Amino acid sequence: MSDISFDDFLKVDIRVGVITRAEPYPEARKPAIKLWVDFGGDLGEKKSSAQITRHYSPEELPGKKVMAVVNFPPRQIGKFMSEVLVLGVPDDDNEVVLLTPDKDVPIGGRLY
C-alpha cells in the first residue's frame, strides 16, 4: 500500500449516522442487509447495502450509530442504490463488525 498525504485523507468524508431502518436483502449476491442511515443536517438519510448478516439482524440495527463514508458516488447493488459506505473491520473469521463511536456523539459528526 502506498502512502497518502494528509490532504488526501481530508478528501474522505466519514460521518456518524444512526440507522433508522434495516431490511433483509435476499436478492444480493452475498447475504446483505439494506440500511437507511440518518446523518442529520444537509446530508439527511442515505441508503447502504452492507454484508453484515453474520453478526447483525435487521431487527437489532435501528438506533445503532455507525461510521460511514458519505462522499463516494452512489453505487448500484443489484436493484438497490447504495449511497454511502458503512464502515466495518473483519473479525477472526473475516466477517464484518461495524465501526461505532464508543461514546454518545451527535449524528453528522465528521471523523478527524
Short mmCIF file of N, CA and C in Angstrom, two decimals:
data_model
loop_
_atom_site.label_atom_id
_atom_site.label_comp_id
_atom_site.label_asym_id
_atom_site.label_seq_id
_atom_site.Cartn_x
_atom_site.Cartn_y
_atom_site.Cartn_z
N MET A 1 0.85 -1.17 0.00
CA MET A 1 0.00 0.00 0.00
C MET A 1 0.89 1.24 0.00
N SER A 2 0.51 2.21 -0.79
CA SER A 2 1.34 3.42 -0.88
C SER A 2 0.86 4.47 0.13
N ASP A 3 1.78 5.38 0.46
CA ASP A 3 1.46 6.47 1.38
C ASP A 3 0.52 7.46 0.71
N ILE A 4 -0.29 8.12 1.53
CA ILE A 4 -1.12 9.22 1.05
C ILE A 4 -0.78 10.45 1.88
N SER A 5 -1.14 11.60 1.36
CA SER A 5 -0.89 12.84 2.10
C SER A 5 -2.08 13.10 3.04
N PHE A 6 -1.87 13.99 4.00
CA PHE A 6 -2.96 14.37 4.89
C PHE A 6 -4.10 15.01 4.09
N ASP A 7 -3.75 15.76 3.04
CA ASP A 7 -4.78 16.35 2.17
C ASP A 7 -5.63 15.27 1.51
N ASP A 8 -4.99 14.13 1.12
CA ASP A 8 -5.75 13.01 0.56
C ASP A 8 -6.74 12.47 1.59
N PHE A 9 -6.30 12.32 2.82
CA PHE A 9 -7.15 11.82 3.89
C PHE A 9 -8.36 12.74 4.09
N LEU A 10 -8.13 14.05 4.03
CA LEU A 10 -9.20 15.01 4.25
C LEU A 10 -10.29 14.95 3.17
N LYS A 11 -9.96 14.37 2.02
CA LYS A 11 -10.95 14.24 0.95
C LYS A 11 -12.02 13.20 1.28
N VAL A 12 -11.70 12.26 2.18
CA VAL A 12 -12.66 11.22 2.55
C VAL A 12 -13.52 11.75 3.69
N ASP A 13 -14.81 11.89 3.43
CA ASP A 13 -15.75 12.44 4.40
C ASP A 13 -16.43 11.29 5.15
N ILE A 14 -15.97 11.04 6.38
CA ILE A 14 -16.50 9.96 7.21
C ILE A 14 -17.31 10.59 8.33
N ARG A 15 -18.59 10.17 8.43
CA ARG A 15 -19.51 10.78 9.38
C ARG A 15 -20.19 9.74 10.27
N VAL A 16 -20.70 10.21 11.40
CA VAL A 16 -21.51 9.39 12.29
C VAL A 16 -22.96 9.50 11.83
N GLY A 17 -23.60 8.34 11.71
CA GLY A 17 -25.03 8.31 11.40
C GLY A 17 -25.72 7.31 12.30
N VAL A 18 -27.04 7.39 12.33
CA VAL A 18 -27.83 6.43 13.11
C VAL A 18 -28.72 5.66 12.14
N ILE A 19 -28.71 4.35 12.28
CA ILE A 19 -29.55 3.50 11.43
C ILE A 19 -31.01 3.71 11.83
N THR A 20 -31.82 4.10 10.85
CA THR A 20 -33.24 4.34 11.11
C THR A 20 -34.10 3.16 10.68
N ARG A 21 -33.61 2.39 9.73
CA ARG A 21 -34.36 1.27 9.19
C ARG A 21 -33.40 0.25 8.62
N ALA A 22 -33.75 -1.04 8.72
CA ALA A 22 -32.93 -2.11 8.15
C ALA A 22 -33.85 -3.21 7.65
N GLU A 23 -33.52 -3.74 6.47
CA GLU A 23 -34.33 -4.81 5.87
C GLU A 23 -33.41 -5.87 5.28
N PRO A 24 -33.84 -7.12 5.30
CA PRO A 24 -33.06 -8.16 4.62
C PRO A 24 -32.94 -7.81 3.13
N TYR A 25 -31.85 -8.25 2.53
CA TYR A 25 -31.65 -8.05 1.10
C TYR A 25 -31.33 -9.40 0.46
N PRO A 26 -32.34 -10.27 0.33
CA PRO A 26 -32.10 -11.62 -0.17
C PRO A 26 -31.68 -11.66 -1.64
N GLU A 27 -31.95 -10.61 -2.41
CA GLU A 27 -31.58 -10.59 -3.82
C GLU A 27 -30.09 -10.33 -4.04
N ALA A 28 -29.37 -9.90 -3.02
CA ALA A 28 -27.94 -9.60 -3.16
C ALA A 28 -27.16 -10.89 -3.45
N ARG A 29 -26.05 -10.77 -4.18
CA ARG A 29 -25.22 -11.94 -4.48
C ARG A 29 -24.69 -12.60 -3.22
N LYS A 30 -24.23 -11.77 -2.26
CA LYS A 30 -23.79 -12.26 -0.96
C LYS A 30 -24.81 -11.77 0.06
N PRO A 31 -25.05 -12.54 1.12
CA PRO A 31 -26.03 -12.11 2.12
C PRO A 31 -25.76 -10.68 2.59
N ALA A 32 -26.81 -9.85 2.59
CA ALA A 32 -26.65 -8.44 2.94
C ALA A 32 -27.91 -7.92 3.61
N ILE A 33 -27.78 -6.73 4.15
CA ILE A 33 -28.90 -6.02 4.77
C ILE A 33 -28.96 -4.62 4.16
N LYS A 34 -30.16 -4.20 3.79
CA LYS A 34 -30.37 -2.82 3.33
C LYS A 34 -30.47 -1.93 4.57
N LEU A 35 -29.75 -0.82 4.55
CA LEU A 35 -29.75 0.11 5.66
C LEU A 35 -30.18 1.49 5.21
N TRP A 36 -30.90 2.18 6.08
CA TRP A 36 -31.20 3.60 5.91
C TRP A 36 -30.54 4.29 7.11
N VAL A 37 -29.63 5.22 6.83
CA VAL A 37 -28.82 5.84 7.88
C VAL A 37 -29.05 7.35 7.85
N ASP A 38 -29.40 7.92 8.99
CA ASP A 38 -29.64 9.36 9.11
C ASP A 38 -28.37 10.04 9.61
N PHE A 39 -27.88 11.01 8.82
CA PHE A 39 -26.70 11.78 9.19
C PHE A 39 -27.07 13.19 9.65
N GLY A 40 -28.37 13.51 9.66
CA GLY A 40 -28.81 14.82 10.10
C GLY A 40 -28.43 15.91 9.11
N GLY A 41 -28.75 17.13 9.48
CA GLY A 41 -28.35 18.31 8.71
C GLY A 41 -28.63 18.20 7.23
N ASP A 42 -27.69 18.71 6.43
CA ASP A 42 -27.83 18.73 4.98
C ASP A 42 -27.76 17.34 4.35
N LEU A 43 -27.06 16.42 5.01
CA LEU A 43 -26.92 15.07 4.45
C LEU A 43 -28.22 14.28 4.54
N GLY A 44 -28.92 14.40 5.65
CA GLY A 44 -30.17 13.67 5.83
C GLY A 44 -29.98 12.17 5.83
N GLU A 45 -30.98 11.46 5.33
CA GLU A 45 -30.97 10.00 5.33
C GLU A 45 -30.40 9.48 4.01
N LYS A 46 -29.50 8.50 4.12
CA LYS A 46 -28.88 7.86 2.96
C LYS A 46 -29.04 6.35 3.08
N LYS A 47 -28.98 5.65 1.94
CA LYS A 47 -29.13 4.20 1.90
C LYS A 47 -27.78 3.52 1.70
N SER A 48 -27.69 2.29 2.21
CA SER A 48 -26.49 1.48 2.03
C SER A 48 -26.86 0.01 2.05
N SER A 49 -26.10 -0.79 1.34
CA SER A 49 -26.21 -2.24 1.40
C SER A 49 -24.95 -2.74 2.10
N ALA A 50 -25.14 -3.56 3.14
CA ALA A 50 -23.99 -3.99 3.93
C ALA A 50 -24.01 -5.51 4.13
N GLN A 51 -22.86 -6.13 3.93
CA GLN A 51 -22.72 -7.58 4.13
C GLN A 51 -22.36 -7.85 5.60
N ILE A 52 -23.36 -7.70 6.45
CA ILE A 52 -23.14 -7.77 7.90
C ILE A 52 -24.03 -8.82 8.57
N THR A 53 -24.52 -9.77 7.78
CA THR A 53 -25.51 -10.72 8.30
C THR A 53 -24.95 -11.70 9.33
N ARG A 54 -23.67 -11.88 9.39
CA ARG A 54 -23.09 -12.83 10.36
C ARG A 54 -23.29 -12.36 11.79
N HIS A 55 -23.13 -11.06 12.03
CA HIS A 55 -23.19 -10.53 13.39
C HIS A 55 -24.44 -9.71 13.70
N TYR A 56 -25.22 -9.36 12.66
CA TYR A 56 -26.35 -8.45 12.87
C TYR A 56 -27.60 -8.95 12.16
N SER A 57 -28.74 -8.66 12.76
CA SER A 57 -30.02 -8.92 12.11
C SER A 57 -30.71 -7.58 11.88
N PRO A 58 -31.59 -7.50 10.88
CA PRO A 58 -32.27 -6.22 10.62
C PRO A 58 -33.04 -5.69 11.83
N GLU A 59 -33.56 -6.57 12.66
CA GLU A 59 -34.36 -6.15 13.80
C GLU A 59 -33.56 -5.40 14.86
N GLU A 60 -32.27 -5.73 15.00
CA GLU A 60 -31.47 -5.12 16.07
C GLU A 60 -30.75 -3.84 15.64
N LEU A 61 -30.76 -3.50 14.37
CA LEU A 61 -29.95 -2.39 13.88
C LEU A 61 -30.54 -0.99 14.05
N PRO A 62 -31.85 -0.79 13.92
CA PRO A 62 -32.36 0.58 14.10
C PRO A 62 -31.96 1.15 15.47
N GLY A 63 -31.46 2.40 15.42
CA GLY A 63 -30.98 3.08 16.62
C GLY A 63 -29.49 2.97 16.83
N LYS A 64 -28.82 2.08 16.09
CA LYS A 64 -27.37 1.89 16.24
C LYS A 64 -26.62 2.98 15.48
N LYS A 65 -25.64 3.59 16.13
CA LYS A 65 -24.80 4.58 15.47
C LYS A 65 -23.65 3.88 14.76
N VAL A 66 -23.34 4.35 13.55
CA VAL A 66 -22.30 3.76 12.71
C VAL A 66 -21.47 4.86 12.07
N MET A 67 -20.33 4.48 11.56
CA MET A 67 -19.46 5.38 10.80
C MET A 67 -19.59 5.01 9.32
N ALA A 68 -19.62 6.04 8.46
CA ALA A 68 -19.77 5.78 7.03
C ALA A 68 -19.09 6.85 6.20
N VAL A 69 -18.58 6.43 5.03
CA VAL A 69 -18.07 7.37 4.04
C VAL A 69 -19.27 7.91 3.29
N VAL A 70 -19.42 9.23 3.30
CA VAL A 70 -20.62 9.84 2.71
C VAL A 70 -20.36 10.55 1.38
N ASN A 71 -19.10 10.57 0.92
CA ASN A 71 -18.83 11.30 -0.34
C ASN A 71 -18.31 10.42 -1.46
N PHE A 72 -18.63 9.11 -1.44
CA PHE A 72 -18.42 8.27 -2.62
C PHE A 72 -19.62 8.46 -3.54
N PRO A 73 -19.43 8.26 -4.85
CA PRO A 73 -20.61 8.32 -5.72
C PRO A 73 -21.53 7.13 -5.42
N PRO A 74 -22.84 7.29 -5.64
CA PRO A 74 -23.77 6.17 -5.42
C PRO A 74 -23.36 4.97 -6.27
N ARG A 75 -23.67 3.77 -5.75
CA ARG A 75 -23.30 2.53 -6.44
C ARG A 75 -24.50 1.60 -6.47
N GLN A 76 -24.79 1.09 -7.65
CA GLN A 76 -25.91 0.16 -7.81
C GLN A 76 -25.49 -1.21 -7.30
N ILE A 77 -26.24 -1.72 -6.31
CA ILE A 77 -26.01 -3.06 -5.76
C ILE A 77 -27.27 -3.85 -6.08
N GLY A 78 -27.25 -4.60 -7.17
CA GLY A 78 -28.46 -5.27 -7.63
C GLY A 78 -29.50 -4.23 -8.00
N LYS A 79 -30.69 -4.34 -7.41
CA LYS A 79 -31.75 -3.36 -7.68
C LYS A 79 -31.76 -2.23 -6.66
N PHE A 80 -30.75 -2.17 -5.80
CA PHE A 80 -30.71 -1.20 -4.70
C PHE A 80 -29.57 -0.22 -4.94
N MET A 81 -29.85 1.08 -4.80
CA MET A 81 -28.82 2.10 -4.96
C MET A 81 -28.21 2.42 -3.61
N SER A 82 -26.93 2.09 -3.44
CA SER A 82 -26.21 2.36 -2.20
C SER A 82 -25.56 3.74 -2.30
N GLU A 83 -25.86 4.60 -1.33
CA GLU A 83 -25.39 5.99 -1.39
C GLU A 83 -24.21 6.28 -0.47
N VAL A 84 -23.99 5.43 0.54
CA VAL A 84 -22.87 5.61 1.46
C VAL A 84 -22.23 4.26 1.72
N LEU A 85 -21.00 4.27 2.20
CA LEU A 85 -20.29 3.05 2.57
C LEU A 85 -20.19 2.99 4.09
N VAL A 86 -20.98 2.11 4.69
CA VAL A 86 -20.92 1.90 6.13
C VAL A 86 -19.63 1.13 6.42
N LEU A 87 -18.88 1.57 7.42
CA LEU A 87 -17.55 1.01 7.68
C LEU A 87 -17.56 -0.09 8.73
N GLY A 88 -16.68 -1.05 8.53
CA GLY A 88 -16.50 -2.14 9.47
C GLY A 88 -15.10 -2.69 9.38
N VAL A 89 -14.79 -3.57 10.30
CA VAL A 89 -13.49 -4.25 10.31
C VAL A 89 -13.74 -5.75 10.42
N PRO A 90 -12.79 -6.57 9.94
CA PRO A 90 -13.01 -8.02 9.99
C PRO A 90 -12.74 -8.60 11.38
N ASP A 91 -13.55 -9.60 11.74
CA ASP A 91 -13.26 -10.37 12.95
C ASP A 91 -12.29 -11.50 12.59
N ASP A 92 -12.09 -12.44 13.49
CA ASP A 92 -11.16 -13.55 13.23
C ASP A 92 -11.58 -14.42 12.05
N ASP A 93 -12.86 -14.42 11.72
CA ASP A 93 -13.37 -15.21 10.60
C ASP A 93 -13.57 -14.38 9.34
N ASN A 94 -13.05 -13.16 9.35
CA ASN A 94 -13.16 -12.24 8.22
C ASN A 94 -14.60 -11.77 7.98
N GLU A 95 -15.41 -11.77 9.03
CA GLU A 95 -16.78 -11.27 8.95
C GLU A 95 -16.81 -9.83 9.48
N VAL A 96 -17.69 -9.02 8.93
CA VAL A 96 -17.72 -7.59 9.23
C VAL A 96 -18.29 -7.28 10.61
N VAL A 97 -17.55 -6.47 11.35
CA VAL A 97 -18.01 -5.88 12.61
C VAL A 97 -18.07 -4.37 12.37
N LEU A 98 -19.23 -3.79 12.58
CA LEU A 98 -19.42 -2.36 12.30
C LEU A 98 -18.58 -1.47 13.20
N LEU A 99 -18.10 -0.35 12.64
CA LEU A 99 -17.40 0.66 13.42
C LEU A 99 -18.44 1.60 14.02
N THR A 100 -18.37 1.76 15.33
CA THR A 100 -19.32 2.62 16.03
C THR A 100 -18.56 3.49 17.02
N PRO A 101 -19.04 4.70 17.29
CA PRO A 101 -18.41 5.52 18.33
C PRO A 101 -18.59 4.85 19.69
N ASP A 102 -17.60 4.96 20.56
CA ASP A 102 -17.72 4.32 21.88
C ASP A 102 -18.33 5.24 22.93
N LYS A 103 -18.67 6.45 22.56
CA LYS A 103 -19.38 7.41 23.42
C LYS A 103 -20.57 7.94 22.64
N ASP A 104 -21.54 8.53 23.34
CA ASP A 104 -22.69 9.12 22.66
C ASP A 104 -22.26 10.43 22.01
N VAL A 105 -22.33 10.47 20.69
CA VAL A 105 -21.94 11.66 19.93
C VAL A 105 -23.09 12.04 19.01
N PRO A 106 -23.17 13.33 18.65
CA PRO A 106 -24.25 13.74 17.74
C PRO A 106 -24.07 13.17 16.34
N ILE A 107 -25.20 12.87 15.68
CA ILE A 107 -25.11 12.38 14.31
C ILE A 107 -24.61 13.51 13.41
N GLY A 108 -23.95 13.12 12.35
CA GLY A 108 -23.40 14.09 11.39
C GLY A 108 -21.97 14.48 11.70
N GLY A 109 -21.48 14.11 12.88
CA GLY A 109 -20.10 14.47 13.24
C GLY A 109 -19.09 13.85 12.29
N ARG A 110 -18.09 14.64 11.89
CA ARG A 110 -17.09 14.18 10.94
C ARG A 110 -15.87 13.62 11.66
N LEU A 111 -15.38 12.50 11.16
CA LEU A 111 -14.16 11.88 11.68
C LEU A 111 -12.98 12.80 11.43
N TYR A 112 -12.14 12.97 12.46
CA TYR A 112 -10.87 13.68 12.27
C TYR A 112 -9.84 13.10 13.18
#
